[in-house]
CSV table of N, CA and C in Angstrom, one decimal:
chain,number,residue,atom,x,y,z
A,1250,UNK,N,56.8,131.2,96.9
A,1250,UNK,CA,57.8,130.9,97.9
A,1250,UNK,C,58.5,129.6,97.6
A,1251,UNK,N,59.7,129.6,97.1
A,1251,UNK,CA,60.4,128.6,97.2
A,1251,UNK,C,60.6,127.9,98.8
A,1252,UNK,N,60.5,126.4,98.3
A,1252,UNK,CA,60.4,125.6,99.4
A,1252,UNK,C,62.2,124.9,99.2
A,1253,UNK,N,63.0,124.9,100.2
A,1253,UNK,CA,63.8,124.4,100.4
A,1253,UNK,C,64.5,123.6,101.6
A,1254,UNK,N,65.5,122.8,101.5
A,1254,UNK,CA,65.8,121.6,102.7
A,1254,UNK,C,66.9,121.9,103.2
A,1255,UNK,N,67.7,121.6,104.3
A,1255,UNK,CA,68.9,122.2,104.8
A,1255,UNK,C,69.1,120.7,105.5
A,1256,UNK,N,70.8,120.8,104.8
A,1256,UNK,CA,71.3,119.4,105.5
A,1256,UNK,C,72.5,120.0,106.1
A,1257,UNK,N,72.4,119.7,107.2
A,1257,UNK,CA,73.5,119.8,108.6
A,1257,UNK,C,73.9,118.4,108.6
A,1258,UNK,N,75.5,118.9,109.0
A,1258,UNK,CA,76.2,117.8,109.0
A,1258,UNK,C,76.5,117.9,110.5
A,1259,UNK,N,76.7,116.6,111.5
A,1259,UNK,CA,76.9,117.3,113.0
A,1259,UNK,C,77.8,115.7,113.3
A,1260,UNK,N,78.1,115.9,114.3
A,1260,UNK,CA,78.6,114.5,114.9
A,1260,UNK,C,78.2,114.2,116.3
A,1261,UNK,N,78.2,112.9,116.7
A,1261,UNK,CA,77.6,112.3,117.8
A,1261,UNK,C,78.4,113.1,118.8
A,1262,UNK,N,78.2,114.0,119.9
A,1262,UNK,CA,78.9,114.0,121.2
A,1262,UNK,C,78.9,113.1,122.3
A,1263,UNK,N,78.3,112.5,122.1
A,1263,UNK,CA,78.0,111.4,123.3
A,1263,UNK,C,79.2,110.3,122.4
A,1264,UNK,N,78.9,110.2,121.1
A,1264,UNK,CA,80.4,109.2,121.4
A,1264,UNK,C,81.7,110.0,121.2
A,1265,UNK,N,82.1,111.3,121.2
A,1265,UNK,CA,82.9,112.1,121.2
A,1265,UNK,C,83.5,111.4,122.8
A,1266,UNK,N,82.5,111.8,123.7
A,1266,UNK,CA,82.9,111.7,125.0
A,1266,UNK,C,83.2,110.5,125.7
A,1267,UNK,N,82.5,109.5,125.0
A,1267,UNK,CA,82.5,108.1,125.4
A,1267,UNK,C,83.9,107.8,124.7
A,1268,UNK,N,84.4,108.7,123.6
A,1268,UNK,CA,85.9,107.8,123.1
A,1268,UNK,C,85.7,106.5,122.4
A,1269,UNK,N,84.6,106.5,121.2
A,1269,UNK,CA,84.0,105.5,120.9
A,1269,UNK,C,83.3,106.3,119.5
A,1270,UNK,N,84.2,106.5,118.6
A,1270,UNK,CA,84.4,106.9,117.3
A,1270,UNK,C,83.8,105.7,116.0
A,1271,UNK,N,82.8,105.7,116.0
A,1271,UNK,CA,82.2,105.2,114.6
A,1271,UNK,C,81.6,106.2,113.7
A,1272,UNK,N,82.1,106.2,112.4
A,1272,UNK,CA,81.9,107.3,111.5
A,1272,UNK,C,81.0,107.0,111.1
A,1273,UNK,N,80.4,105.8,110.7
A,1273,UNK,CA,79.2,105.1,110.4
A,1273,UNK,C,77.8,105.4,111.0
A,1274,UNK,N,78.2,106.1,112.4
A,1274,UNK,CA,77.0,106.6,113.1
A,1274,UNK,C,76.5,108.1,113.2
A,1275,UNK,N,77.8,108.8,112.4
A,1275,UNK,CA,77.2,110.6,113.1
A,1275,UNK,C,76.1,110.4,112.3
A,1276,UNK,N,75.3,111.7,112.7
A,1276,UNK,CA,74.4,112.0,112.6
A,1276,UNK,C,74.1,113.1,111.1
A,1277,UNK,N,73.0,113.1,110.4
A,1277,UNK,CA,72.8,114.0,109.4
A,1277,UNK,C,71.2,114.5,110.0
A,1278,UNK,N,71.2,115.9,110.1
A,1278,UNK,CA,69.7,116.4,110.2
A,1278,UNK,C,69.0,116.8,108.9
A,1279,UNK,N,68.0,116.1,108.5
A,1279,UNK,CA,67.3,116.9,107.1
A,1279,UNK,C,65.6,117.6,107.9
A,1280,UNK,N,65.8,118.9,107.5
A,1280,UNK,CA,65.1,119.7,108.1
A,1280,UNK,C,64.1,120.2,107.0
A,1281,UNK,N,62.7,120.5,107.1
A,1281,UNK,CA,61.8,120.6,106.1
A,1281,UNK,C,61.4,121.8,105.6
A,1282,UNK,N,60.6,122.2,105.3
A,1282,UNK,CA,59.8,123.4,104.0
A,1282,UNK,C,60.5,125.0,105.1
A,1283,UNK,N,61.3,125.4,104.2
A,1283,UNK,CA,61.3,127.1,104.0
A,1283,UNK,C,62.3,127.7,102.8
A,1284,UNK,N,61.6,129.2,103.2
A,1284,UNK,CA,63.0,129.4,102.1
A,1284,UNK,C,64.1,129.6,102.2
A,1285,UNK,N,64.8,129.9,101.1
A,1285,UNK,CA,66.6,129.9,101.4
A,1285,UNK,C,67.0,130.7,102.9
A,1286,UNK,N,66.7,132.1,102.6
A,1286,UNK,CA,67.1,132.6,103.7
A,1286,UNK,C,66.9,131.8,105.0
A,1287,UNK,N,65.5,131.8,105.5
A,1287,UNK,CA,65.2,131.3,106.4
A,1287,UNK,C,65.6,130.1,106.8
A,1288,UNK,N,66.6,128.9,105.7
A,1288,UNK,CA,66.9,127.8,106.2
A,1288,UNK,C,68.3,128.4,106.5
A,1289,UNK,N,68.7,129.7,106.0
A,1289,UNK,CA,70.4,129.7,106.3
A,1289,UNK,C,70.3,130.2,107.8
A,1290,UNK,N,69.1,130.7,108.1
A,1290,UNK,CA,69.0,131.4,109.3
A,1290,UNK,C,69.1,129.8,110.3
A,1291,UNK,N,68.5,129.1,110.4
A,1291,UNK,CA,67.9,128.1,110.9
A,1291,UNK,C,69.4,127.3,110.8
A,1292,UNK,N,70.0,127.0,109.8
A,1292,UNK,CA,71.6,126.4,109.8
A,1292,UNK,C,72.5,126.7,111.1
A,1293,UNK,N,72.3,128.4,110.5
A,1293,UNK,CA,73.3,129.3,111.7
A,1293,UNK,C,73.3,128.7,112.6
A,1294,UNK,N,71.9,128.4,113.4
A,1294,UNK,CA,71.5,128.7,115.1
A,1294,UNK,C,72.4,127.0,115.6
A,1295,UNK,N,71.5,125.9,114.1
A,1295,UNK,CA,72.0,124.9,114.5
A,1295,UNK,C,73.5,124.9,114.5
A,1296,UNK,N,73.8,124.9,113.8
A,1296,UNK,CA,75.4,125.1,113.6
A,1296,UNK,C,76.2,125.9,114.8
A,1297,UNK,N,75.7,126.8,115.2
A,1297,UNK,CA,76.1,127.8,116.6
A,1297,UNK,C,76.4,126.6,117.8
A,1298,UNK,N,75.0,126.0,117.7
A,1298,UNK,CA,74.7,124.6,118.9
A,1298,UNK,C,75.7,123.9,118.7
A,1299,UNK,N,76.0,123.6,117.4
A,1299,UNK,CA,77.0,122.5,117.4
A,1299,UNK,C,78.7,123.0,117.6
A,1300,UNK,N,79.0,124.1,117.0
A,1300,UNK,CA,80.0,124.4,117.5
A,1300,UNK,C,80.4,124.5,119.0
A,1301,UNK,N,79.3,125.1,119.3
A,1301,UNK,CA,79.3,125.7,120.7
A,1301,UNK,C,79.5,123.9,121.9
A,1302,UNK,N,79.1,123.2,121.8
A,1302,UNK,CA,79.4,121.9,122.3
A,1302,UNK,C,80.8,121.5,122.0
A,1303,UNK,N,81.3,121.3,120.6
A,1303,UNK,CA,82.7,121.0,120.5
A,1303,UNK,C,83.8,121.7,121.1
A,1304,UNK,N,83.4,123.5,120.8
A,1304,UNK,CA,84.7,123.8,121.5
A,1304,UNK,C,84.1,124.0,123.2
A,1305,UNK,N,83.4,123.5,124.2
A,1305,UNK,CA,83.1,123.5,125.2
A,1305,UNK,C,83.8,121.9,125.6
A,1306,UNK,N,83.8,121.2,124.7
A,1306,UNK,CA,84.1,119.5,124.8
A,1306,UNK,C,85.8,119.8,125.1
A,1307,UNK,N,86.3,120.6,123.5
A,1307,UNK,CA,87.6,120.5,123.4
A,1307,UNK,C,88.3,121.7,123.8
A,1308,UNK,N,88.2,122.3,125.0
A,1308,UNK,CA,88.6,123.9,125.4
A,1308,UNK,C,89.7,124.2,125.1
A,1309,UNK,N,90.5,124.2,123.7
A,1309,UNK,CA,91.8,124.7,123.8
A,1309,UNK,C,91.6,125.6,123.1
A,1310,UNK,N,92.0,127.1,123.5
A,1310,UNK,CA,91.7,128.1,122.7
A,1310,UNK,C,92.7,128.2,121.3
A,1311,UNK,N,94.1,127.7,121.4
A,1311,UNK,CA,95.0,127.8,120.4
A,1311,UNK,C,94.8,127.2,118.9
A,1312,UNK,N,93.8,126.0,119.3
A,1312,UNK,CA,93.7,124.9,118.2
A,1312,UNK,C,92.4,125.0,117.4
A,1313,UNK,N,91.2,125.8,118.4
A,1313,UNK,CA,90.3,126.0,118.2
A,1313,UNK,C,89.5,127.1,117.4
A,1314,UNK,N,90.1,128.0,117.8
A,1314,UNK,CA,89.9,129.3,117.5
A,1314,UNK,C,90.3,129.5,115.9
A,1315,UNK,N,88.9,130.0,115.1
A,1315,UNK,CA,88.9,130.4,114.0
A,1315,UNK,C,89.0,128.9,112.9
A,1316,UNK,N,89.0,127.9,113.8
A,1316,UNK,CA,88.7,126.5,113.1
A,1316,UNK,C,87.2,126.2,112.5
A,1317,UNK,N,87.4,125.8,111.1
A,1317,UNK,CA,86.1,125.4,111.1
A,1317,UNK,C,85.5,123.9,111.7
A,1318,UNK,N,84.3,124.0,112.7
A,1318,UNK,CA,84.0,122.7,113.0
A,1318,UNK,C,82.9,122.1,112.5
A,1319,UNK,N,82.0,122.5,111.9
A,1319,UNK,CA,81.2,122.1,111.2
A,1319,UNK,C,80.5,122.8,109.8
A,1320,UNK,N,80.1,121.9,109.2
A,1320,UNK,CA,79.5,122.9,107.8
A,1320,UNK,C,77.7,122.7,107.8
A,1321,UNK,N,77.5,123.9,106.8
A,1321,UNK,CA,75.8,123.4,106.6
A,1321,UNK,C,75.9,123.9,104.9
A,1322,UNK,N,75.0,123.3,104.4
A,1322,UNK,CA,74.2,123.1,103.0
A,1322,UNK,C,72.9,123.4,103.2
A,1323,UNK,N,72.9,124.6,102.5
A,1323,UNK,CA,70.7,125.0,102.4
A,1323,UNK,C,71.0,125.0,100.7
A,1324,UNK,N,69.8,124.5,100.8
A,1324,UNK,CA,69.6,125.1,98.8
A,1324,UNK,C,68.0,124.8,98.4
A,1325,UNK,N,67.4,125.5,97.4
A,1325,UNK,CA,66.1,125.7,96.8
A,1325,UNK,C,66.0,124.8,95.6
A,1326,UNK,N,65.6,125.0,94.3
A,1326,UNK,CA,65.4,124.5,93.4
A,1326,UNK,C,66.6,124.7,92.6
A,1327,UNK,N,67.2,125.7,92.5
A,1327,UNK,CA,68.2,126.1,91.9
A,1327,UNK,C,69.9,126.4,92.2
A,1328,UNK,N,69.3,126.8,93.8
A,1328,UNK,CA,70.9,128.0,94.2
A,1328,UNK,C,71.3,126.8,95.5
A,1329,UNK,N,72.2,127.0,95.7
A,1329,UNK,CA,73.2,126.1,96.7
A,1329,UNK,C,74.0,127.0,98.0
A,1330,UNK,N,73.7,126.8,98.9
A,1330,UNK,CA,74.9,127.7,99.9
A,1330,UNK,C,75.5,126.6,101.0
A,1331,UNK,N,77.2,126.9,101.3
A,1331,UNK,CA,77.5,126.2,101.7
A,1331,UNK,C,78.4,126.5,102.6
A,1332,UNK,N,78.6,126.9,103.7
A,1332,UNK,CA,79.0,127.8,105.1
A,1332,UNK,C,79.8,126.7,106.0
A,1333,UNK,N,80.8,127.5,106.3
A,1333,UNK,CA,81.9,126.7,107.4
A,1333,UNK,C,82.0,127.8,108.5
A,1334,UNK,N,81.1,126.6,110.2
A,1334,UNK,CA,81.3,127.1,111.1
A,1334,UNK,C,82.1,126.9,111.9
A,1335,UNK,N,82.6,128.2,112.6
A,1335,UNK,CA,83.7,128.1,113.3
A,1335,UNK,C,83.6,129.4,114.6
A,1336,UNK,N,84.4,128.5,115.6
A,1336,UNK,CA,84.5,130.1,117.2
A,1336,UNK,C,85.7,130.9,116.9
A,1337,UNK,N,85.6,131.8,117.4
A,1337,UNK,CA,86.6,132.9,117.7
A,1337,UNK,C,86.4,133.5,119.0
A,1338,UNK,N,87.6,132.6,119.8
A,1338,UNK,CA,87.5,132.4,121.4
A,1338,UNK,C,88.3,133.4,121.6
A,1339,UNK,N,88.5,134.3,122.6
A,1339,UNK,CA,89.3,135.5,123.7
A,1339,UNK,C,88.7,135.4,124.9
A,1340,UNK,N,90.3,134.7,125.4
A,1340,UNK,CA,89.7,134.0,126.6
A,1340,UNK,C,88.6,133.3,127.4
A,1341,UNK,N,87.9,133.6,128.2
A,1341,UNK,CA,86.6,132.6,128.4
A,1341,UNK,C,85.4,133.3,127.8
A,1342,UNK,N,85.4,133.8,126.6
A,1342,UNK,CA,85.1,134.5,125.9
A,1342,UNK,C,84.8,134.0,123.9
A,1343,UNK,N,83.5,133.5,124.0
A,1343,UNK,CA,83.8,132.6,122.5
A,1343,UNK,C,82.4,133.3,121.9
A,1344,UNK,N,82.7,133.9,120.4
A,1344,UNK,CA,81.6,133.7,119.5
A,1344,UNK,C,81.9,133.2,118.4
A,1345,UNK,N,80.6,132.8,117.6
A,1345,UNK,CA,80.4,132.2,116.8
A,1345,UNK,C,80.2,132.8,115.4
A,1346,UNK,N,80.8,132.0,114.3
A,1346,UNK,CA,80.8,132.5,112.9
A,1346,UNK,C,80.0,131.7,111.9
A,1347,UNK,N,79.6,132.4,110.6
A,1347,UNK,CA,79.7,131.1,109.8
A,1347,UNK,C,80.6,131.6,108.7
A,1348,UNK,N,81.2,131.0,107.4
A,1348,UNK,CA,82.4,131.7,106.6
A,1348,UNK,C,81.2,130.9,105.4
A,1349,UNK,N,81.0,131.7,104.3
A,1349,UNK,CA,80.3,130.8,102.8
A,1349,UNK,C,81.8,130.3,101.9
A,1350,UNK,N,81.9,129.1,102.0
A,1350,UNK,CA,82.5,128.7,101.0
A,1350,UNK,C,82.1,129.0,99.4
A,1351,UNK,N,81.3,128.7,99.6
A,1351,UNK,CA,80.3,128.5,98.3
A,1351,UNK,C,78.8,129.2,98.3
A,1352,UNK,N,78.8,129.3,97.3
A,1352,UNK,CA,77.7,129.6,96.4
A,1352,UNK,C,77.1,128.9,95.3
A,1353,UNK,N,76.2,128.9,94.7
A,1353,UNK,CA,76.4,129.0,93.4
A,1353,UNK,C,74.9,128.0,92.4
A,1354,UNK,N,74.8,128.3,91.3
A,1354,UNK,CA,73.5,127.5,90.6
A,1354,UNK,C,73.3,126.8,90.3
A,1355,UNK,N,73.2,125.0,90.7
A,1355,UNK,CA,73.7,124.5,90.0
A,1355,UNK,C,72.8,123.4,88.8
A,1356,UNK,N,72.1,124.6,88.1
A,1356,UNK,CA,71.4,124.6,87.0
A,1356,UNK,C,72.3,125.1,85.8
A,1357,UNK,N,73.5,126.0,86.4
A,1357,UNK,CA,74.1,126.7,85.3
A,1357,UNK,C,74.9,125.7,84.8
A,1358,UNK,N,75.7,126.6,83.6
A,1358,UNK,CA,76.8,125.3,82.9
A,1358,UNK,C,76.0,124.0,82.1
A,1359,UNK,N,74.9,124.1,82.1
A,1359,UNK,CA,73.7,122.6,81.6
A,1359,UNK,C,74.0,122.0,82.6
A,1360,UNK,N,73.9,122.2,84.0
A,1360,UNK,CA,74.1,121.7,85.0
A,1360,UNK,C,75.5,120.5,85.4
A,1361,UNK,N,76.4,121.4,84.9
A,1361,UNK,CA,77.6,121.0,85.5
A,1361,UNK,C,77.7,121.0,87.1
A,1362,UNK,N,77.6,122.0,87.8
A,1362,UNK,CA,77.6,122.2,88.9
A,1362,UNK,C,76.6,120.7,90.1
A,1363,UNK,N,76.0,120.2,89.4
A,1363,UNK,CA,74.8,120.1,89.9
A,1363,UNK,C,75.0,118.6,90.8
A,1364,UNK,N,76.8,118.1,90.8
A,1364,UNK,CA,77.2,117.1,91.9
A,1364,UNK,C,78.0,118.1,92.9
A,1365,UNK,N,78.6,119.3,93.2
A,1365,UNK,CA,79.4,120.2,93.4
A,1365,UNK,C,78.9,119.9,95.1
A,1366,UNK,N,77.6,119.9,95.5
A,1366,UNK,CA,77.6,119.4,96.9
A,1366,UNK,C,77.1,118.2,97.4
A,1367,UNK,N,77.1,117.5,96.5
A,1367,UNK,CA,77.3,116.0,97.2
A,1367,UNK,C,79.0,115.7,96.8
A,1368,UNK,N,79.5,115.8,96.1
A,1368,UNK,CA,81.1,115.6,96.6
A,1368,UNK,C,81.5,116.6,97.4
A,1369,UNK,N,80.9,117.7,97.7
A,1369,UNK,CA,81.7,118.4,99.2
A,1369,UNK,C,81.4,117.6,100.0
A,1370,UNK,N,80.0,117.1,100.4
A,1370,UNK,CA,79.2,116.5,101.2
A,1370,UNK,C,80.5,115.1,101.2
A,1371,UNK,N,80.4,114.2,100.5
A,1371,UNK,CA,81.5,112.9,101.0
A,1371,UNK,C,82.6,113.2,100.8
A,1372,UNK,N,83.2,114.6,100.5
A,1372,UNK,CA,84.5,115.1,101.4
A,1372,UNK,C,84.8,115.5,102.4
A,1373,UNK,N,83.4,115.8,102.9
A,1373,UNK,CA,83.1,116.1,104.7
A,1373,UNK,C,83.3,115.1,105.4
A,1374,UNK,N,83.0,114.2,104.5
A,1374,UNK,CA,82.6,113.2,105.6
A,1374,UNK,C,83.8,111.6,105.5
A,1375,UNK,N,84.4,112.2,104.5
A,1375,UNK,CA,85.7,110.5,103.5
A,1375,UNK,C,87.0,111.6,104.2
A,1376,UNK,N,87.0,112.7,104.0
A,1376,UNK,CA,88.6,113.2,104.5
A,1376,UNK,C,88.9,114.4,105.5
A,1377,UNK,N,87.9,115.3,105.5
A,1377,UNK,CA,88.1,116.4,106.7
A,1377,UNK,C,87.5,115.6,108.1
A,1378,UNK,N,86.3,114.7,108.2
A,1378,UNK,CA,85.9,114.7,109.7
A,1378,UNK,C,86.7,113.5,110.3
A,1379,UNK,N,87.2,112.2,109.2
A,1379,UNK,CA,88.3,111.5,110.5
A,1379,UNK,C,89.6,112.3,110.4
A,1380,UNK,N,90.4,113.2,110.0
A,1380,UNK,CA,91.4,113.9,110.6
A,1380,UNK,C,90.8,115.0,111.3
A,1381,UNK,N,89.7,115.3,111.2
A,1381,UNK,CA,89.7,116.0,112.4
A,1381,UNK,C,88.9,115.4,113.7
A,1382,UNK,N,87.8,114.3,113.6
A,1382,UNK,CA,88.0,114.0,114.8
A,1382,UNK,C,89.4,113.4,115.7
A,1383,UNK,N,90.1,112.2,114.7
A,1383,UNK,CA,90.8,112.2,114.8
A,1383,UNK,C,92.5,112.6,116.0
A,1384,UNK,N,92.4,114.0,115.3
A,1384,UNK,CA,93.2,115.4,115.8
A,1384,UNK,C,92.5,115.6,117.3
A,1385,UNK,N,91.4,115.9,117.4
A,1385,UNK,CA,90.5,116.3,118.7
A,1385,UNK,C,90.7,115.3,119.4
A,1386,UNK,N,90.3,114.0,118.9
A,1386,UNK,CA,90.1,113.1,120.3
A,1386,UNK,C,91.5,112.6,120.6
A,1387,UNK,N,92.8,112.6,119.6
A,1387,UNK,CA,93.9,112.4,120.5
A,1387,UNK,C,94.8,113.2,121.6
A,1388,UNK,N,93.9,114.7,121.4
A,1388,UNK,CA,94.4,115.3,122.6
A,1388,UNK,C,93.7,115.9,123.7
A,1389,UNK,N,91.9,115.3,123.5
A,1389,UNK,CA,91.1,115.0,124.5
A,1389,UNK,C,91.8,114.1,125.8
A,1390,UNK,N,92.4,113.0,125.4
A,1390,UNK,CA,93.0,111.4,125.8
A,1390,UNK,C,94.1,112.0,126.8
């Protein structure tokens, strides 16, 4: 059984709400020993949590809906997966998705691949999450 780690990327709601934006502070969860599947399973649920708070935070269905608000990263020794979660609201009515961006080995290529999610990872975090908190908290206000 391959042992693998899953990094969830999430952000503070307490300072979402408080209106008190330090990017220096969200939060990263590193979660311990299973396999691939079972950490994408375990992603999902967390990931469901986390969406599920933001669009409860930020209730606009127009802006929301089919947005991705968070991502997760599972991977093993070899294989990488890398999923963008998002709601799909009808009316007071919301479920939850995840979309795979990515795939992929990144052993292959003599391991070209093998920075492919740590620059997603500090593009998460250098140019999608301050325009998007951003975007949210100016029309929280």
């Amino acid at each position: 059984m391959d042992l693998v780690h899953n990094l969830i990327i999430l952000w503070d709601l307490d300072d979402l709400r408080s209106q008190t934006i330090n990017l220096k502070s969200l939060s990263l969860l590193l979660c311990g020993a299973a396999t691939l599947n079972i950490a994408d399973r375990q992603n999902a649920h967390s990931m469901t949590l986390a969406v599920r708070g933001v669009t409860d935070l930020f209730r606009r269905e127009n802006e929301l809906h089919q947005e991705i608000l968070a991502f997760s990263i599972s991977h093993d020794h070899r294989t990488v997966r890398i999923y963008g979660h998002y709601p799909i609201i009808k009316g007071k009515e919301t479920a939850f998705y995840r979309h795979p961006i990515r795939t992929f080995d990144f052993t292959e290529l003599d391991g070209k691949e093998k920075w492919t999610a740590y620059k997603f990872t500090n593009n998460v975090y250098d140019i999608w999450m301050p325009t998007h908190l951003k975007k949210n908290m100016l029309s929280y206000r």
